[in-house]
Amino acid sequence: MKRGMIAVLMFACVLWTGVCQGAEPAAAKKADARPGKRPAVAAAAASDAVNLRVDVSAKYLSLEGTARFLVGNGTQSNFITGGDQAHLIKNSQGEGVEFKKTGFIVNVLPVLNPDNDRAVSVQIQVELSGPTPGIKVGENEVPHVSTWQWQSSVSLVRGKKTVLVEAPARFEMTVDYAPTE
């Protein structure tokens, strides 16, 4: 699991570096501030002036994870839920408890296309891990923690639920404007 967390951190660093290199000063950005009108996408492409709602769901073996959160256009969001789960272990030295990390991690960086506000480019990394049926060793069941990870860059249609992975896991994502109310 440590490798998974290191991969998440490395992915976050890569995303952060890409955003910082392409960002322009906030003073250079202008948006249409008329009431009820969304800011111009081109003016907000590298800022969080436009908020987006991200809906994701994942299923792998008996594990499931869902999340709904807001993220600024052109900014990274890290969603993490889970924790450490205790597992009883027995060995030649006796019995003890071992803790294994489990949970649902989603890292996204969505960017609206300035030429087509229905198109969204998303860099994404997702991990789903947790206990699954173990194996029998003698009379004891050995606990097992399964992990599924996926990382990619994809283009989506804003507001449309899209299945991004079908096997061995299922992963769906929707990116749309955040509610303004």
CSV table of C-alpha atoms in Angstrom, one decimal:
chain,number,residue,atom,x,y,z
A,1,MET,CA,0.0,0.0,0.0
A,2,LYS,CA,3.0,2.3,0.6
A,3,ARG,CA,3.8,2.1,-3.1
A,4,GLY,CA,0.2,3.2,-3.9
A,5,MET,CA,0.5,6.2,-1.6
A,6,ILE,CA,3.9,7.1,-3.1
A,7,ALA,CA,2.3,6.8,-6.6
A,8,VAL,CA,-0.5,9.1,-5.5
A,9,LEU,CA,2.0,11.7,-4.2
A,10,MET,CA,4.1,11.5,-7.3
A,11,PHE,CA,1.0,11.9,-9.5
A,12,ALA,CA,0.0,14.9,-7.4
A,13,CYS,CA,3.4,16.5,-7.9
A,14,VAL,CA,3.3,15.9,-11.7
A,15,LEU,CA,-0.2,17.5,-11.8
A,16,TRP,CA,0.8,20.4,-9.6
A,17,THR,CA,3.9,21.1,-11.8
A,18,GLY,CA,1.9,21.1,-15.0
A,19,VAL,CA,-0.7,23.5,-13.6
A,20,CYS,CA,1.9,25.9,-12.2
A,21,GLN,CA,3.8,26.0,-15.5
A,22,GLY,CA,0.7,26.8,-17.5
A,23,ALA,CA,-0.9,29.2,-15.1
A,24,GLU,CA,-1.2,32.9,-15.8
A,25,PRO,CA,-1.3,35.7,-13.1
A,26,ALA,CA,-4.8,36.1,-11.6
A,27,ALA,CA,-4.8,39.8,-12.5
A,28,ALA,CA,-4.6,38.9,-16.2
A,29,LYS,CA,-7.9,36.9,-16.0
A,30,LYS,CA,-11.3,38.6,-16.6
A,31,ALA,CA,-14.7,37.1,-16.4
A,32,ASP,CA,-18.2,38.3,-17.4
A,33,ALA,CA,-19.7,39.2,-14.1
A,34,ARG,CA,-23.3,39.8,-15.2
A,35,PRO,CA,-25.8,38.2,-12.8
A,36,GLY,CA,-26.9,34.7,-13.7
A,37,LYS,CA,-24.2,34.4,-16.4
A,38,ARG,CA,-21.4,31.9,-16.0
A,39,PRO,CA,-17.8,33.2,-16.3
A,40,ALA,CA,-16.3,33.0,-19.8
A,41,VAL,CA,-14.5,29.6,-20.1
A,42,ALA,CA,-11.6,31.1,-22.0
A,43,ALA,CA,-11.0,33.7,-19.3
A,44,ALA,CA,-11.1,31.1,-16.5
A,45,ALA,CA,-9.3,28.2,-18.2
A,46,ALA,CA,-6.3,28.2,-15.9
A,47,SER,CA,-8.1,29.4,-12.7
A,48,ASP,CA,-10.7,28.2,-10.2
A,49,ALA,CA,-13.1,31.0,-11.2
A,50,VAL,CA,-15.4,28.3,-12.6
A,51,ASN,CA,-16.3,25.6,-10.2
A,52,LEU,CA,-17.0,22.1,-11.5
A,53,ARG,CA,-18.9,19.3,-9.8
A,54,VAL,CA,-17.2,15.8,-10.1
A,55,ASP,CA,-19.3,12.7,-9.5
A,56,VAL,CA,-17.4,9.3,-9.5
A,57,SER,CA,-18.2,5.8,-8.7
A,58,ALA,CA,-16.0,2.7,-8.6
A,59,LYS,CA,-16.6,-1.0,-8.1
A,60,TYR,CA,-13.9,-3.7,-7.8
A,61,LEU,CA,-14.7,-7.2,-6.5
A,62,SER,CA,-16.8,-6.6,-3.4
A,63,LEU,CA,-15.4,-3.1,-2.9
A,64,GLU,CA,-17.3,0.1,-3.8
A,65,GLY,CA,-16.6,3.8,-3.6
A,66,THR,CA,-18.5,6.9,-4.6
A,67,ALA,CA,-17.7,10.6,-4.3
A,68,ARG,CA,-19.2,14.0,-5.2
A,69,PHE,CA,-17.1,17.1,-4.8
A,70,LEU,CA,-16.3,20.5,-6.2
A,71,VAL,CA,-13.1,21.5,-7.9
A,72,GLY,CA,-12.0,24.7,-9.6
A,73,ASN,CA,-11.5,24.5,-13.4
A,74,GLY,CA,-7.8,23.9,-14.0
A,75,THR,CA,-7.0,23.0,-10.4
A,76,GLN,CA,-6.3,19.7,-8.8
A,77,SER,CA,-8.5,18.0,-6.2
A,78,ASN,CA,-7.6,15.1,-4.0
A,79,PHE,CA,-10.5,13.1,-2.4
A,80,ILE,CA,-9.5,10.5,0.2
A,81,THR,CA,-11.7,8.4,2.4
A,82,GLY,CA,-10.8,5.3,4.4
A,83,GLY,CA,-8.3,4.4,7.1
A,84,ASP,CA,-6.4,1.6,8.7
A,85,GLN,CA,-8.1,-1.7,9.3
A,86,ALA,CA,-6.9,-4.1,11.9
A,87,HIS,CA,-6.2,-7.7,11.0
A,88,LEU,CA,-5.3,-10.5,13.5
A,89,ILE,CA,-2.1,-12.2,12.6
A,90,LYS,CA,-0.6,-15.4,14.0
A,91,ASN,CA,2.9,-16.5,13.5
A,92,SER,CA,5.6,-18.5,15.3
A,93,GLN,CA,6.1,-15.6,17.8
A,94,GLY,CA,2.4,-15.5,18.8
A,95,GLU,CA,-0.6,-13.4,17.9
A,96,GLY,CA,-0.7,-9.8,17.0
A,97,VAL,CA,-2.5,-7.1,15.0
A,98,GLU,CA,-1.5,-5.7,11.7
A,99,PHE,CA,-3.0,-2.6,10.2
A,100,LYS,CA,-3.6,-2.3,6.5
A,101,LYS,CA,-4.7,0.9,4.7
A,102,THR,CA,-8.0,0.7,2.9
A,103,GLY,CA,-10.3,3.2,1.2
A,104,PHE,CA,-11.2,5.2,-1.9
A,105,ILE,CA,-8.8,7.8,-3.4
A,106,VAL,CA,-9.6,10.1,-6.3
A,107,ASN,CA,-7.2,12.7,-7.7
A,108,VAL,CA,-8.5,14.8,-10.6
A,109,LEU,CA,-7.5,17.9,-12.6
A,110,PRO,CA,-10.3,18.9,-14.9
A,111,VAL,CA,-9.8,21.6,-17.6
A,112,LEU,CA,-12.7,23.0,-19.7
A,113,ASN,CA,-11.9,23.5,-23.3
A,114,PRO,CA,-11.8,27.2,-24.0
A,115,ASP,CA,-13.1,26.6,-27.6
A,116,ASN,CA,-15.9,24.2,-26.6
A,117,ASP,CA,-17.4,24.5,-23.1
A,118,ARG,CA,-19.0,21.0,-23.5
A,119,ALA,CA,-15.5,19.4,-23.7
A,120,VAL,CA,-13.5,18.7,-20.5
A,121,SER,CA,-10.0,17.2,-20.4
A,122,VAL,CA,-9.4,15.4,-17.1
A,123,GLN,CA,-6.2,13.9,-15.6
A,124,ILE,CA,-7.3,11.3,-13.2
A,125,GLN,CA,-5.9,8.8,-10.7
A,126,VAL,CA,-8.2,6.5,-8.7
A,127,GLU,CA,-7.5,3.8,-6.1
A,128,LEU,CA,-10.0,1.5,-4.4
A,129,SER,CA,-8.7,-0.9,-1.7
A,130,GLY,CA,-10.2,-2.9,1.1
A,131,PRO,CA,-10.7,-6.3,2.6
A,132,THR,CA,-11.8,-9.1,0.4
A,133,PRO,CA,-12.3,-12.8,1.3
A,134,GLY,CA,-9.0,-14.3,2.5
A,135,ILE,CA,-7.5,-17.7,2.0
A,136,LYS,CA,-7.7,-20.6,4.5
A,137,VAL,CA,-4.5,-21.8,6.1
A,138,GLY,CA,-5.2,-24.7,8.3
A,139,GLU,CA,-8.2,-23.6,10.5
A,140,ASN,CA,-7.4,-19.9,10.1
A,141,GLU,CA,-8.5,-17.5,7.4
A,142,VAL,CA,-5.7,-15.2,6.3
A,143,PRO,CA,-7.0,-11.7,5.7
A,144,HIS,CA,-6.5,-10.2,2.3
A,145,VAL,CA,-6.6,-6.6,1.1
A,146,SER,CA,-7.3,-6.1,-2.6
A,147,THR,CA,-6.3,-2.9,-4.4
A,148,TRP,CA,-7.3,-1.6,-7.8
A,149,GLN,CA,-5.6,1.5,-9.3
A,150,TRP,CA,-6.1,3.4,-12.6
A,151,GLN,CA,-4.5,6.5,-14.0
A,152,SER,CA,-5.2,8.3,-17.3
A,153,SER,CA,-5.9,11.5,-19.2
A,154,VAL,CA,-9.3,11.5,-20.9
A,155,SER,CA,-11.7,13.8,-22.7
A,156,LEU,CA,-15.3,13.9,-21.5
A,157,VAL,CA,-18.5,15.6,-22.5
A,158,ARG,CA,-19.4,18.0,-19.7
A,159,GLY,CA,-22.5,16.8,-17.9
A,160,LYS,CA,-22.5,13.3,-19.4
A,161,LYS,CA,-21.9,10.2,-17.2
A,162,THR,CA,-19.1,8.2,-18.9
A,163,VAL,CA,-17.9,4.7,-18.1
A,164,LEU,CA,-14.1,5.0,-18.2
A,165,VAL,CA,-13.2,1.4,-17.1
A,166,GLU,CA,-15.4,-1.7,-17.5
A,167,ALA,CA,-13.1,-4.6,-16.4
A,168,PRO,CA,-11.8,-5.8,-14.1
A,169,ALA,CA,-13.3,-2.9,-12.2
A,170,ARG,CA,-16.0,-0.4,-13.2
A,171,PHE,CA,-15.3,3.3,-13.0
A,172,GLU,CA,-17.8,6.1,-14.0
A,173,MET,CA,-17.3,9.8,-14.0
A,174,THR,CA,-19.4,12.9,-14.6
A,175,VAL,CA,-18.0,16.5,-14.7
A,176,ASP,CA,-20.4,19.4,-14.9
A,177,TYR,CA,-20.7,23.0,-13.7
A,178,ALA,CA,-21.2,23.3,-10.0
A,179,PRO,CA,-24.6,24.5,-8.9
A,180,THR,CA,-24.5,28.3,-8.4
A,181,GLU,CA,-27.3,28.4,-5.8
